[in-house]
GROMACS .gro file of C-alpha atoms in nm:
model
   71
    1MET     CA    1   3.655   2.052  -0.681
    2SER     CA    2   3.316   1.910  -0.773
    3THR     CA    3   3.263   1.714  -1.093
    4GLY     CA    4   2.892   1.787  -1.098
    5SER     CA    5   2.802   1.420  -1.063
    6GLU     CA    6   2.735   1.434  -0.692
    7THR     CA    7   2.381   1.483  -0.567
    8ALA     CA    8   2.320   1.713  -0.275
    9PRO     CA    9   2.117   1.549   0.003
   10ASP     CA   10   1.826   1.789  -0.052
   11GLN     CA   11   1.815   1.695  -0.421
   12ALA     CA   12   1.781   1.322  -0.363
   13GLU     CA   13   1.487   1.166  -0.538
   14THR     CA   14   1.175   1.135  -0.329
   15PRO     CA   15   1.030   0.782  -0.349
   16VAL     CA   16   0.739   0.782  -0.589
   17ALA     CA   17   0.411   0.615  -0.500
   18SER     CA   18   0.393   0.297  -0.703
   19HIS     CA   19   0.139   0.083  -0.518
   20GLN     CA   20  -0.188   0.111  -0.334
   21VAL     CA   21  -0.356  -0.086  -0.062
   22LEU     CA   22  -0.701  -0.214  -0.146
   23ILE     CA   23  -0.967  -0.341   0.091
   24ASN     CA   24  -1.284  -0.535   0.016
   25ASP     CA   25  -1.616  -0.564   0.200
   26GLU     CA   26  -1.476  -0.852   0.407
   27GLU     CA   27  -1.195  -0.616   0.523
   28GLN     CA   28  -0.928  -0.821   0.348
   29TYR     CA   29  -0.630  -0.626   0.215
   30CYS     CA   30  -0.442  -0.643  -0.112
   31LEU     CA   31  -0.138  -0.462  -0.256
   32TRP     CA   32  -0.209  -0.341  -0.607
   33PRO     CA   33  -0.007  -0.147  -0.866
   34LEU     CA   34  -0.108   0.220  -0.864
   35ALA     CA   35  -0.117   0.231  -1.244
   36LYS     CA   36  -0.381  -0.046  -1.267
   37ALA     CA   37  -0.754   0.011  -1.229
   38VAL     CA   38  -0.904  -0.095  -0.898
   39PRO     CA   39  -1.102  -0.417  -0.951
   40SER     CA   40  -1.471  -0.438  -0.876
   41GLY     CA   41  -1.545  -0.509  -0.511
   42TRP     CA   42  -1.228  -0.335  -0.384
   43ARG     CA   43  -1.151   0.023  -0.284
   44SER     CA   44  -0.822   0.203  -0.237
   45VAL     CA   45  -0.737   0.307   0.120
   46PHE     CA   46  -0.366   0.396   0.098
   47SER     CA   47  -0.096   0.459  -0.160
   48GLY     CA   48   0.281   0.489  -0.147
   49THR     CA   49   0.594   0.294  -0.222
   50HIS     CA   50   0.574  -0.083  -0.204
   51GLU     CA   51   0.748  -0.072   0.135
   52ASP     CA   52   0.506   0.195   0.267
   53CYS     CA   53   0.209  -0.015   0.157
   54VAL     CA   54   0.344  -0.329   0.322
   55ALA     CA   55   0.402  -0.133   0.644
   56HIS     CA   56   0.046   0.005   0.630
   57VAL     CA   57  -0.100  -0.344   0.592
   58ASP     CA   58   0.118  -0.474   0.876
   59ARG     CA   59  -0.012  -0.195   1.103
   60THR     CA   60  -0.380  -0.217   1.013
   61TRP     CA   61  -0.463  -0.577   0.918
   62THR     CA   62  -0.422  -0.736   1.257
   63ASP     CA   63  -0.703  -0.994   1.229
   64MET     CA   64  -0.685  -1.182   0.901
   65ARG     CA   65  -1.020  -1.352   0.939
   66PRO     CA   66  -1.286  -1.222   0.698
   67LYS     CA   67  -1.527  -0.975   0.859
   68SER     CA   68  -1.818  -1.217   0.821
   69VAL     CA   69  -1.659  -1.475   1.051
   70ARG     CA   70  -1.544  -1.225   1.315
   71ALA     CA   71  -1.896  -1.128   1.416
   0.00000   0.00000   0.00000
């Protein structure tokens, strides 16, 4: 007999996007709260959970040198 307190697997909460990944003109990355305005000089390139954003940065920011010194 069910007490009604169990959650079916298909009713589990979907993780809500809480962060975004920002990038600047030097191609440096930053994790930023989704609810905060993007600061001048940065643009949003990805959003998701904190863990999703960290994984995105790990995959894409492979050379941490600023763009101006990579040329």
